[in-house]
Amino acid sequence: MSERIVDKAEKVIRPVVEELGYVFVDLEYRKDYSGNILELTIDNEVGININDCERVSRALDIPLDENDVTDGRPYNFNVSSYGLDRNFKTDYDFNKHIGKVIDIKFYAPYEGKKLIIATLVGFDKNSITISLNDEEKTIERKLIANICAHIEF
């Protein structure tokens, strides 16, 4: 079985991103109306701007072409910043928000609610621990539709 495109691409991309001083957050390969998309999400301690995205994109142009990570399939390569409203997918997402307020949306009501706003205390691959009304609760991740940072308007 051949190597997955996203895994092959990560081997090329991750070292370049880290050498430039950024955090490799996520890499996604998907098809949309415009064709195949290889999308990289990066971060750093002070935030990402358009110049950072352009710098990383330019640094990866040649390595991506030389390594033919999509096995000859045409694709668009996008580099994006972390984003305030990003749904948590990786350990990086969870670690970045320990001690911060998050929104938790459930597939079905949890204790009568489809949305809980709480503070993230911890996590593992099967559950998250939150603080809600001065009480700690552990919730199985399989009950959760998505989690993101709480944005106060």
GROMACS .gro file of N, CA, C and O in nm, residues 1-115:
model
  460
    1MET      N    1   0.084  -0.119   0.000
    1MET     CA    2   0.000   0.000   0.000
    1MET      C    3   0.088   0.125   0.000
    1MET      O    4   0.186   0.133   0.073
    2SER      N    5   0.055   0.222  -0.083
    2SER     CA    6   0.137   0.342  -0.090
    2SER      C    7   0.111   0.432   0.030
    2SER      O    8   0.006   0.427   0.093
    3GLU      N    9   0.207   0.516   0.055
    3GLU     CA   10   0.200   0.609   0.167
    3GLU      C   11   0.092   0.714   0.141
    3GLU      O   12   0.075   0.761   0.028
    4ARG      N   13   0.016   0.749   0.244
    4ARG     CA   14  -0.087   0.852   0.230
    4ARG      C   15  -0.022   0.985   0.191
    4ARG      O   16   0.086   1.019   0.237
    5ILE      N   17  -0.093   1.061   0.108
    5ILE     CA   18  -0.040   1.189   0.060
    5ILE      C   19  -0.007   1.282   0.175
    5ILE      O   20   0.099   1.344   0.179
    6VAL      N   21  -0.096   1.293   0.273
    6VAL     CA   22  -0.073   1.386   0.384
    6VAL      C   23   0.051   1.345   0.465
    6VAL      O   24   0.128   1.430   0.510
    7ASP      N   25   0.074   1.213   0.481
    7ASP     CA   26   0.192   1.167   0.555
    7ASP      C   27   0.320   1.196   0.476
    7ASP      O   28   0.421   1.238   0.532
    8LYS      N   29   0.315   1.171   0.347
    8LYS     CA   30   0.430   1.197   0.260
    8LYS      C   31   0.463   1.347   0.261
    8LYS      O   32   0.579   1.386   0.272
    9ALA      N   33   0.360   1.430   0.252
    9ALA     CA   34   0.379   1.575   0.251
    9ALA      C   35   0.433   1.625   0.385
    9ALA      O   36   0.520   1.713   0.389
   10GLU      N   37   0.384   1.568   0.494
   10GLU     CA   38   0.430   1.613   0.626
   10GLU      C   39   0.580   1.591   0.643
   10GLU      O   40   0.649   1.674   0.702
   11LYS      N   41   0.631   1.482   0.591
   11LYS     CA   42   0.776   1.454   0.602
   11LYS      C   43   0.859   1.561   0.533
   11LYS      O   44   0.971   1.589   0.574
   12VAL      N   45   0.805   1.620   0.428
   12VAL     CA   46   0.874   1.728   0.356
   12VAL      C   47   0.852   1.862   0.426
   12VAL      O   48   0.944   1.941   0.442
   13ILE      N   49   0.730   1.886   0.469
   13ILE     CA   50   0.689   2.018   0.519
   13ILE      C   51   0.736   2.046   0.661
   13ILE      O   52   0.788   2.154   0.691
   14ARG      N   53   0.715   1.952   0.752
   14ARG     CA   54   0.743   1.976   0.895
   14ARG      C   55   0.884   2.030   0.921
   14ARG      O   56   0.900   2.131   0.990
   15PRO      N   57   0.990   1.966   0.867
   15PRO     CA   58   1.124   2.017   0.897
   15PRO      C   59   1.147   2.160   0.848
   15PRO      O   60   1.214   2.239   0.915
   16VAL      N   61   1.091   2.196   0.734
   16VAL     CA   62   1.107   2.332   0.680
   16VAL      C   63   1.036   2.433   0.770
   16VAL      O   64   1.091   2.537   0.805
   17VAL      N   65   0.913   2.401   0.810
   17VAL     CA   66   0.835   2.489   0.896
   17VAL      C   67   0.908   2.512   1.028
   17VAL      O   68   0.923   2.627   1.074
   18GLU      N   69   0.957   2.405   1.089
   18GLU     CA   70   1.025   2.417   1.218
   18GLU      C   71   1.158   2.489   1.205
   18GLU      O   72   1.196   2.567   1.292
   19GLU      N   73   1.229   2.468   1.094
   19GLU     CA   74   1.356   2.537   1.071
   19GLU      C   75   1.334   2.688   1.058
   19GLU      O   76   1.418   2.768   1.099
   20LEU      N   77   1.219   2.727   1.005
   20LEU     CA   78   1.186   2.869   0.992
   20LEU      C   79   1.136   2.930   1.124
   20LEU      O   80   1.111   3.050   1.131
   21GLY      N   81   1.119   2.848   1.228
   21GLY     CA   82   1.079   2.898   1.359
   21GLY      C   83   0.930   2.899   1.386
   21GLY      O   84   0.883   2.963   1.480
   22TYR      N   85   0.854   2.825   1.305
   22TYR     CA   86   0.709   2.819   1.325
   22TYR      C   87   0.670   2.683   1.382
   22TYR      O   88   0.747   2.589   1.379
   23VAL      N   89   0.547   2.676   1.432
   23VAL     CA   90   0.492   2.551   1.482
   23VAL      C   91   0.407   2.490   1.370
   23VAL      O   92   0.320   2.557   1.314
   24PHE      N   93   0.435   2.365   1.337
   24PHE     CA   94   0.353   2.289   1.243
   24PHE      C   95   0.232   2.242   1.323
   24PHE      O   96   0.243   2.160   1.411
   25VAL      N   97   0.114   2.296   1.293
   25VAL     CA   98  -0.007   2.264   1.368
   25VAL      C   99  -0.085   2.150   1.302
   25VAL      O  100  -0.122   2.054   1.367
   26ASP      N  101  -0.108   2.162   1.172
   26ASP     CA  102  -0.194   2.064   1.106
   26ASP      C  103  -0.167   2.067   0.956
   26ASP      O  104  -0.125   2.169   0.901
   27LEU      N  105  -0.195   1.954   0.892
   27LEU     CA  106  -0.185   1.944   0.747
   27LEU      C  107  -0.304   1.862   0.700
   27LEU      O  108  -0.333   1.757   0.755
   28GLU      N  109  -0.373   1.914   0.600
   28GLU     CA  110  -0.493   1.848   0.551
   28GLU      C  111  -0.486   1.840   0.399
   28GLU      O  112  -0.443   1.935   0.333
   29TYR      N  113  -0.525   1.727   0.343
   29TYR     CA  114  -0.535   1.710   0.199
   29TYR      C  115  -0.679   1.675   0.169
   29TYR      O  116  -0.733   1.580   0.223
   30ARG      N  117  -0.743   1.757   0.086
   30ARG     CA  118  -0.885   1.735   0.058
   30ARG      C  119  -0.918   1.782  -0.082
   30ARG      O  120  -0.843   1.854  -0.145
   31LYS      N  121  -1.034   1.740  -0.126
   31LYS     CA  122  -1.085   1.782  -0.257
   31LYS      C  123  -1.199   1.880  -0.232
   31LYS      O  124  -1.280   1.861  -0.142
   32ASP      N  125  -1.201   1.989  -0.309
   32ASP     CA  126  -1.316   2.079  -0.304
   32ASP      C  127  -1.352   2.119  -0.447
   32ASP      O  128  -1.298   2.064  -0.543
   33TYR      N  129  -1.440   2.215  -0.462
   33TYR     CA  130  -1.489   2.253  -0.594
   33TYR      C  131  -1.378   2.296  -0.689
   33TYR      O  132  -1.392   2.283  -0.811
   34SER      N  133  -1.267   2.346  -0.639
   34SER     CA  134  -1.159   2.395  -0.725
   34SER      C  135  -1.051   2.290  -0.751
   34SER      O  136  -0.955   2.317  -0.822
   35GLY      N  137  -1.065   2.172  -0.692
   35GLY     CA  138  -0.965   2.067  -0.713
   35GLY      C  139  -0.909   2.018  -0.580
   35GLY      O  140  -0.973   2.029  -0.476
   36ASN      N  141  -0.789   1.965  -0.585
   36ASN     CA  142  -0.724   1.913  -0.465
   36ASN      C  143  -0.654   2.026  -0.390
   36ASN      O  144  -0.589   2.111  -0.451
   37ILE      N  145  -0.666   2.023  -0.258
   37ILE     CA  146  -0.608   2.126  -0.172
   37ILE      C  147  -0.516   2.058  -0.070
   37ILE      O  148  -0.557   1.964  -0.002
   38LEU      N  149  -0.396   2.109  -0.058
   38LEU     CA  150  -0.304   2.070   0.049
   38LEU      C  151  -0.293   2.193   0.137
   38LEU      O  152  -0.242   2.297   0.092
   39GLU      N  153  -0.348   2.185   0.260
   39GLU     CA  154  -0.353   2.304   0.345
   39GLU      C  155  -0.275   2.283   0.473
   39GLU      O  156  -0.301   2.190   0.550
   40LEU      N  157  -0.181   2.372   0.495
   40LEU     CA  158  -0.094   2.371   0.612
   40LEU      C  159  -0.138   2.480   0.708
   40LEU      O  160  -0.165   2.593   0.666
   41THR      N  161  -0.148   2.446   0.836
   41THR     CA  162  -0.177   2.545   0.939
   41THR      C  163  -0.053   2.560   1.026
   41THR      O  164   0.004   2.460   1.072
   42ILE      N  165  -0.011   2.686   1.046
   42ILE     CA  166   0.109   2.715   1.126
   42ILE      C  167   0.073   2.812   1.238
   42ILE      O  168  -0.031   2.878   1.234
   43ASP      N  169   0.162   2.820   1.336
   43ASP     CA  170   0.142   2.911   1.448
   43ASP      C  171   0.279   2.950   1.503
   43ASP      O  172   0.382   2.893   1.463
   44ASN      N  173   0.281   3.046   1.590
   44ASN     CA  174   0.398   3.079   1.673
   44ASN      C  175   0.349   3.153   1.795
   44ASN      O  176   0.228   3.172   1.811
   45GLU      N  177   0.438   3.195   1.879
   45GLU     CA  178   0.398   3.256   2.007
   45GLU      C  179   0.335   3.393   1.991
   45GLU      O  180   0.258   3.436   2.077
   46VAL      N  181   0.366   3.465   1.884
   46VAL     CA  182   0.316   3.602   1.869
   46VAL      C  183   0.204   3.614   1.767
   46VAL      O  184   0.149   3.721   1.748
   47GLY      N  185   0.169   3.505   1.701
   47GLY     CA  186   0.064   3.510   1.600
   47GLY      C  187   0.123   3.514   1.459
   47GLY      O  188   0.236   3.555   1.439
   48ILE      N  189   0.043   3.472   1.366
   48ILE     CA  190   0.085   3.460   1.227
   48ILE      C  191   0.020   3.569   1.144
   48ILE      O  192  -0.098   3.599   1.161
   49ASN      N  193   0.098   3.628   1.053
   49ASN     CA  194   0.040   3.724   0.959
   49ASN      C  195   0.063   3.676   0.816
   49ASN      O  196   0.125   3.572   0.794
   50ILE      N  197   0.015   3.752   0.721
   50ILE     CA  198   0.023   3.712   0.580
   50ILE      C  199   0.168   3.694   0.535
   50ILE      O  200   0.199   3.606   0.454
   51ASN      N  201   0.258   3.775   0.589
   51ASN     CA  202   0.400   3.763   0.551
   51ASN      C  203   0.459   3.629   0.597
   51ASN      O  204   0.542   3.570   0.528
   52ASP      N  205   0.416   3.583   0.715
   52ASP     CA  206   0.462   3.452   0.764
   52ASP      C  207   0.414   3.340   0.671
   52ASP      O  208   0.490   3.251   0.635
   53CYS      N  209   0.287   3.347   0.633
   53CYS     CA  210   0.231   3.245   0.544
   53CYS      C  211   0.304   3.245   0.410
   53CYS      O  212   0.337   3.138   0.357
   54GLU      N  213   0.331   3.363   0.357
   54GLU     CA  214   0.402   3.373   0.229
   54GLU      C  215   0.544   3.318   0.241
   54GLU      O  216   0.592   3.247   0.153
   55ARG      N  217   0.611   3.350   0.351
   55ARG     CA  218   0.748   3.303   0.374
   55ARG      C  219   0.754   3.149   0.374
   55ARG      O  220   0.840   3.089   0.311
   56VAL      N  221   0.661   3.087   0.446
   56VAL     CA  222   0.657   2.941   0.454
   56VAL      C  223   0.622   2.882   0.318
   56VAL      O  224   0.684   2.786   0.272
   57SER      N  225   0.525   2.940   0.250
   57SER     CA  226   0.483   2.891   0.119
   57SER      C  227   0.599   2.893   0.020
   57SER      O  228   0.625   2.795  -0.050
   58ARG      N  229   0.671   3.004   0.016
   58ARG     CA  230   0.785   3.016  -0.076
   58ARG      C  231   0.895   2.916  -0.043
   58ARG      O  232   0.957   2.858  -0.132
   59ALA      N  233   0.919   2.896   0.086
   59ALA     CA  234   1.024   2.803   0.129
   59ALA      C  235   0.990   2.659   0.092
   59ALA      O  236   1.079   2.574   0.078
   60LEU      N  237   0.861   2.630   0.075
   60LEU     CA  238   0.818   2.493   0.045
   60LEU      C  239   0.792   2.465  -0.103
   60LEU      O  240   0.775   2.350  -0.142
   61ASP      N  241   0.790   2.569  -0.186
   61ASP     CA  242   0.763   2.550  -0.329
   61ASP      C  243   0.851   2.442  -0.392
   61ASP      O  244   0.801   2.346  -0.449
   62ILE      N  245   0.980   2.458  -0.381
   62ILE     CA  246   1.074   2.365  -0.445
   62ILE      C  247   1.072   2.228  -0.378
   62ILE      O  248   1.060   2.127  -0.448
   63PRO      N  249   1.081   2.220  -0.243
   63PRO     CA  250   1.077   2.086  -0.182
   63PRO      C  251   0.951   2.006  -0.216
   63PRO      O  252   0.958   1.886  -0.239
   64LEU      N  253   0.836   2.072  -0.221
   64LEU     CA  254   0.712   2.001  -0.254
   64LEU      C  255   0.715   1.951  -0.399
   64LEU      O  256   0.676   1.839  -0.427
   65ASP      N  257   0.763   2.035  -0.489
   65ASP     CA  258   0.773   1.994  -0.630
   65ASP      C  259   0.873   1.880  -0.647
   65ASP      O  260   0.846   1.783  -0.718
   66GLU      N  261   0.989   1.893  -0.586
   66GLU     CA  262   1.093   1.791  -0.600
   66GLU      C  263   1.050   1.655  -0.544
   66GLU      O  264   1.090   1.552  -0.595
   67ASN      N  265   0.968   1.656  -0.439
   67ASN     CA  266   0.927   1.531  -0.375
   67ASN      C  267   0.794   1.477  -0.426
   67ASN      O  268   0.752   1.370  -0.382
   68ASP      N  269   0.728   1.548  -0.516
   68ASP     CA  270   0.603   1.503  -0.578
   68ASP      C  271   0.511   1.436  -0.476
   68ASP      O  272   0.473   1.320  -0.490
   69VAL      N  273   0.475   1.511  -0.372
   69VAL     CA  274   0.400   1.453  -0.259
   69VAL      C  275   0.259   1.406  -0.295
   69VAL      O  276   0.200   1.326  -0.223
   70THR      N  277   0.205   1.452  -0.408
   70THR     CA  278   0.070   1.410  -0.449
   70THR      C  279   0.074   1.308  -0.562
   70THR      O  280  -0.028   1.283  -0.627
   71ASP      N  281   0.191   1.252  -0.587
   71ASP     CA  282   0.206   1.149  -0.691
   71ASP      C  283   0.153   1.196  -0.826
   71ASP      O  284   0.080   1.125  -0.895
   72GLY      N  285   0.188   1.319  -0.861
   72GLY     CA  286   0.153   1.371  -0.993
   72GLY      C  287   0.017   1.437  -1.002
   72GLY      O  288  -0.016   1.497  -1.104
   73ARG      N  289  -0.064   1.429  -0.899
   73ARG     CA  290  -0.196   1.493  -0.902
   73ARG      C  291  -0.179   1.644  -0.883
   73ARG      O  292  -0.107   1.687  -0.793
   74PRO      N  293  -0.249   1.726  -0.962
   74PRO     CA  294  -0.242   1.871  -0.941
   74PRO      C  295  -0.310   1.909  -0.809
   74PRO      O  296  -0.405   1.842  -0.766
   75TYR      N  297  -0.260   2.015  -0.745
   75TYR     CA  298  -0.318   2.061  -0.619
   75TYR      C  299  -0.284   2.207  -0.596
   75TYR      O  300  -0.190   2.261  -0.656
   76ASN      N  301  -0.360   2.269  -0.511
   76ASN     CA  302  -0.330   2.404  -0.463
   76ASN      C  303  -0.274   2.390  -0.323
   76ASN      O  304  -0.331   2.317  -0.240
   77PHE      N  305  -0.167   2.463  -0.295
   77PHE     CA  306  -0.105   2.460  -0.163
   77PHE      C  307  -0.139   2.590  -0.091
   77PHE      O  308  -0.114   2.698  -0.142
   78ASN      N  309  -0.200   2.577   0.026
   78ASN     CA  310  -0.237   2.693   0.107
   78ASN      C  311  -0.167   2.685   0.242
   78ASN      O  312  -0.162   2.578   0.304
   79VAL      N  313  -0.117   2.799   0.287
   79VAL     CA  314  -0.061   2.810   0.422
   79VAL      C  315  -0.150   2.907   0.497
   79VAL      O  316  -0.176   3.017   0.448
   80SER      N  317  -0.199   2.865   0.613
   80SER     CA  318  -0.289   2.951   0.689
   80SER      C  319  -0.244   2.963   0.834
   80SER      O  320  -0.171   2.880   0.885
   81SER      N  321  -0.295   3.067   0.897
   81SER     CA  322  -0.266   3.089   1.039
   81SER      C  323  -0.359   3.003   1.123
   81SER      O  324  -0.457   2.948   1.074
   82TYR      N  325  -0.330   2.998   1.250
   82TYR     CA  326  -0.404   2.914   1.343
   82TYR      C  327  -0.553   2.947   1.347
   82TYR      O  328  -0.636   2.858   1.344
   83GLY      N  329  -0.589   3.071   1.355
   83GLY     CA  330  -0.730   3.110   1.355
   83GLY      C  331  -0.793   3.103   1.494
   83GLY      O  332  -0.776   3.005   1.565
   84LEU      N  333  -0.868   3.205   1.529
   84LEU     CA  334  -0.931   3.212   1.661
   84LEU      C  335  -1.042   3.109   1.679
   84LEU      O  336  -1.065   3.061   1.789
   85ASP      N  337  -1.112   3.077   1.570
   85ASP     CA  338  -1.229   2.990   1.580
   85ASP      C  339  -1.202   2.847   1.533
   85ASP      O  340  -1.294   2.773   1.503
   86ARG      N  341  -1.077   2.808   1.530
   86ARG     CA  342  -1.039   2.675   1.483
   86ARG      C  343  -1.095   2.567   1.576
   86ARG      O  344  -1.084   2.576   1.698
   87ASN      N  345  -1.155   2.464   1.517
   87ASN     CA  346  -1.198   2.348   1.596
   87ASN      C  347  -1.075   2.269   1.637
   87ASN      O  348  -0.984   2.248   1.558
   88PHE      N  349  -1.072   2.224   1.762
   88PHE     CA  350  -0.958   2.150   1.813
   88PHE      C  351  -0.952   2.012   1.746
   88PHE      O  352  -1.051   1.939   1.745
   89LYS      N  353  -0.834   1.980   1.691
   89LYS     CA  354  -0.812   1.850   1.629
   89LYS      C  355  -0.688   1.781   1.684
   89LYS      O  356  -0.682   1.660   1.686
   90THR      N  357  -0.589   1.859   1.721
   90THR     CA  358  -0.459   1.802   1.757
   90THR      C  359  -0.427   1.828   1.904
   90THR      O  360  -0.489   1.914   1.969
   91ASP      N  361  -0.328   1.757   1.954
   91ASP     CA  362  -0.280   1.783   2.091
   91ASP      C  363  -0.235   1.928   2.105
   91ASP      O  364  -0.251   1.988   2.211
   92TYR      N  365  -0.177   1.984   2.000
   92TYR     CA  366  -0.134   2.124   2.003
   92TYR      C  367  -0.253   2.214   2.037
   92TYR      O  368  -0.241   2.305   2.119
   93ASP      N  369  -0.367   2.189   1.972
   93ASP     CA  370  -0.487   2.270   1.998
   93ASP      C  371  -0.525   2.266   2.146
   93ASP      O  372  -0.553   2.368   2.207
   94PHE      N  373  -0.528   2.144   2.200
   94PHE     CA  374  -0.568   2.129   2.340
   94PHE      C  375  -0.465   2.191   2.435
   94PHE      O  376  -0.501   2.264   2.527
   95ASN      N  377  -0.337   2.164   2.412
   95ASN     CA  378  -0.232   2.219   2.498
   95ASN      C  379  -0.233   2.372   2.497
   95ASN      O  380  -0.213   2.435   2.601
   96LYS      N  381  -0.258   2.431   2.383
   96LYS     CA  382  -0.260   2.578   2.369
   96LYS      C  383  -0.372   2.640   2.453
   96LYS      O  384  -0.363   2.755   2.494
   97HIS      N  385  -0.476   2.562   2.482
   97HIS     CA  386  -0.593   2.618   2.550
   97HIS      C  387  -0.615   2.566   2.692
   97HIS      O  388  -0.719   2.593   2.751
   98ILE      N  389  -0.518   2.495   2.746
   98ILE     CA  390  -0.529   2.453   2.887
   98ILE      C  391  -0.540   2.580   2.973
   98ILE      O  392  -0.464   2.675   2.956
   99GLY      N  393  -0.638   2.582   3.062
   99GLY     CA  394  -0.658   2.697   3.149
   99GLY      C  395  -0.741   2.808   3.086
   99GLY      O  396  -0.764   2.911   3.148
  100LYS      N  397  -0.785   2.786   2.963
  100LYS     CA  398  -0.863   2.889   2.893
  100LYS      C  399  -1.007   2.842   2.874
  100LYS      O  400  -1.038   2.724   2.880
  101VAL      N  401  -1.094   2.938   2.847
  101VAL     CA  402  -1.236   2.910   2.829
  101VAL      C  403  -1.259   2.857   2.687
  101VAL      O  404  -1.206   2.911   2.590
  102ILE      N  405  -1.338   2.750   2.680
  102ILE     CA  406  -1.367   2.684   2.552
  102ILE      C  407  -1.516   2.662   2.535
  102ILE      O  408  -1.591   2.664   2.633
  103ASP      N  409  -1.558   2.643   2.411
  103ASP     CA  410  -1.695   2.604   2.378
  103ASP      C  411  -1.693   2.456   2.343
  103ASP      O  412  -1.613   2.413   2.260
  104ILE      N  413  -1.783   2.380   2.403
  104ILE     CA  414  -1.794   2.237   2.376
  104ILE      C  415  -1.934   2.212   2.321
  104ILE      O  416  -2.033   2.239   2.389
  105LYS      N  417  -1.941   2.163   2.198
  105LYS     CA  418  -2.070   2.131   2.136
  105LYS      C  419  -2.083   1.979   2.130
  105LYS      O  420  -1.989   1.909   2.093
  106PHE      N  421  -2.201   1.932   2.167
  106PHE     CA  422  -2.225   1.788   2.177
  106PHE      C  423  -2.314   1.740   2.063
  106PHE      O  424  -2.395   1.814   2.010
  107TYR      N  425  -2.299   1.611   2.031
  107TYR     CA  426  -2.387   1.548   1.933
  107TYR      C  427  -2.530   1.542   1.985
  107TYR      O  428  -2.625   1.566   1.912
  108ALA      N  429  -2.542   1.506   2.110
  108ALA     CA  430  -2.673   1.497   2.178
  108ALA      C  431  -2.660   1.573   2.310
  108ALA      O  432  -2.549   1.590   2.361
  109PRO      N  433  -2.771   1.620   2.366
  109PRO     CA  434  -2.760   1.696   2.491
  109PRO      C  435  -2.680   1.622   2.598
  109PRO      O  436  -2.697   1.503   2.620
  110TYR      N  437  -2.590   1.697   2.662
  110TYR     CA  438  -2.509   1.646   2.773
  110TYR      C  439  -2.557   1.723   2.896
  110TYR      O  440  -2.550   1.846   2.899
  111GLU      N  441  -2.608   1.651   2.992
  111GLU     CA  442  -2.667   1.714   3.111
  111GLU      C  443  -2.767   1.822   3.069
  111GLU      O  444  -2.770   1.931   3.125
  112GLY      N  445  -2.843   1.791   2.964
  112GLY     CA  446  -2.949   1.880   2.918
  112GLY      C  447  -2.906   1.992   2.826
  112GLY      O  448  -2.988   2.074   2.786
  113LYS      N  449  -2.777   1.998   2.789
  113LYS     CA  450  -2.729   2.109   2.705
  113LYS      C  451  -2.652   2.057   2.585
  113LYS      O  452  -2.579   1.959   2.594
  114LYS      N  453  -2.669   2.126   2.471
  114LYS     CA  454  -2.592   2.092   2.350
  114LYS      C  455  -2.462   2.174   2.342
  114LYS      O  456  -2.374   2.142   2.265
  115LEU      N  457  -2.451   2.280   2.425
  115LEU     CA  458  -2.332   2.364   2.428
  115LEU      C  459  -2.297   2.394   2.572
  115LEU      O  460  -2.384   2.435   2.650
   0.00000   0.00000   0.00000
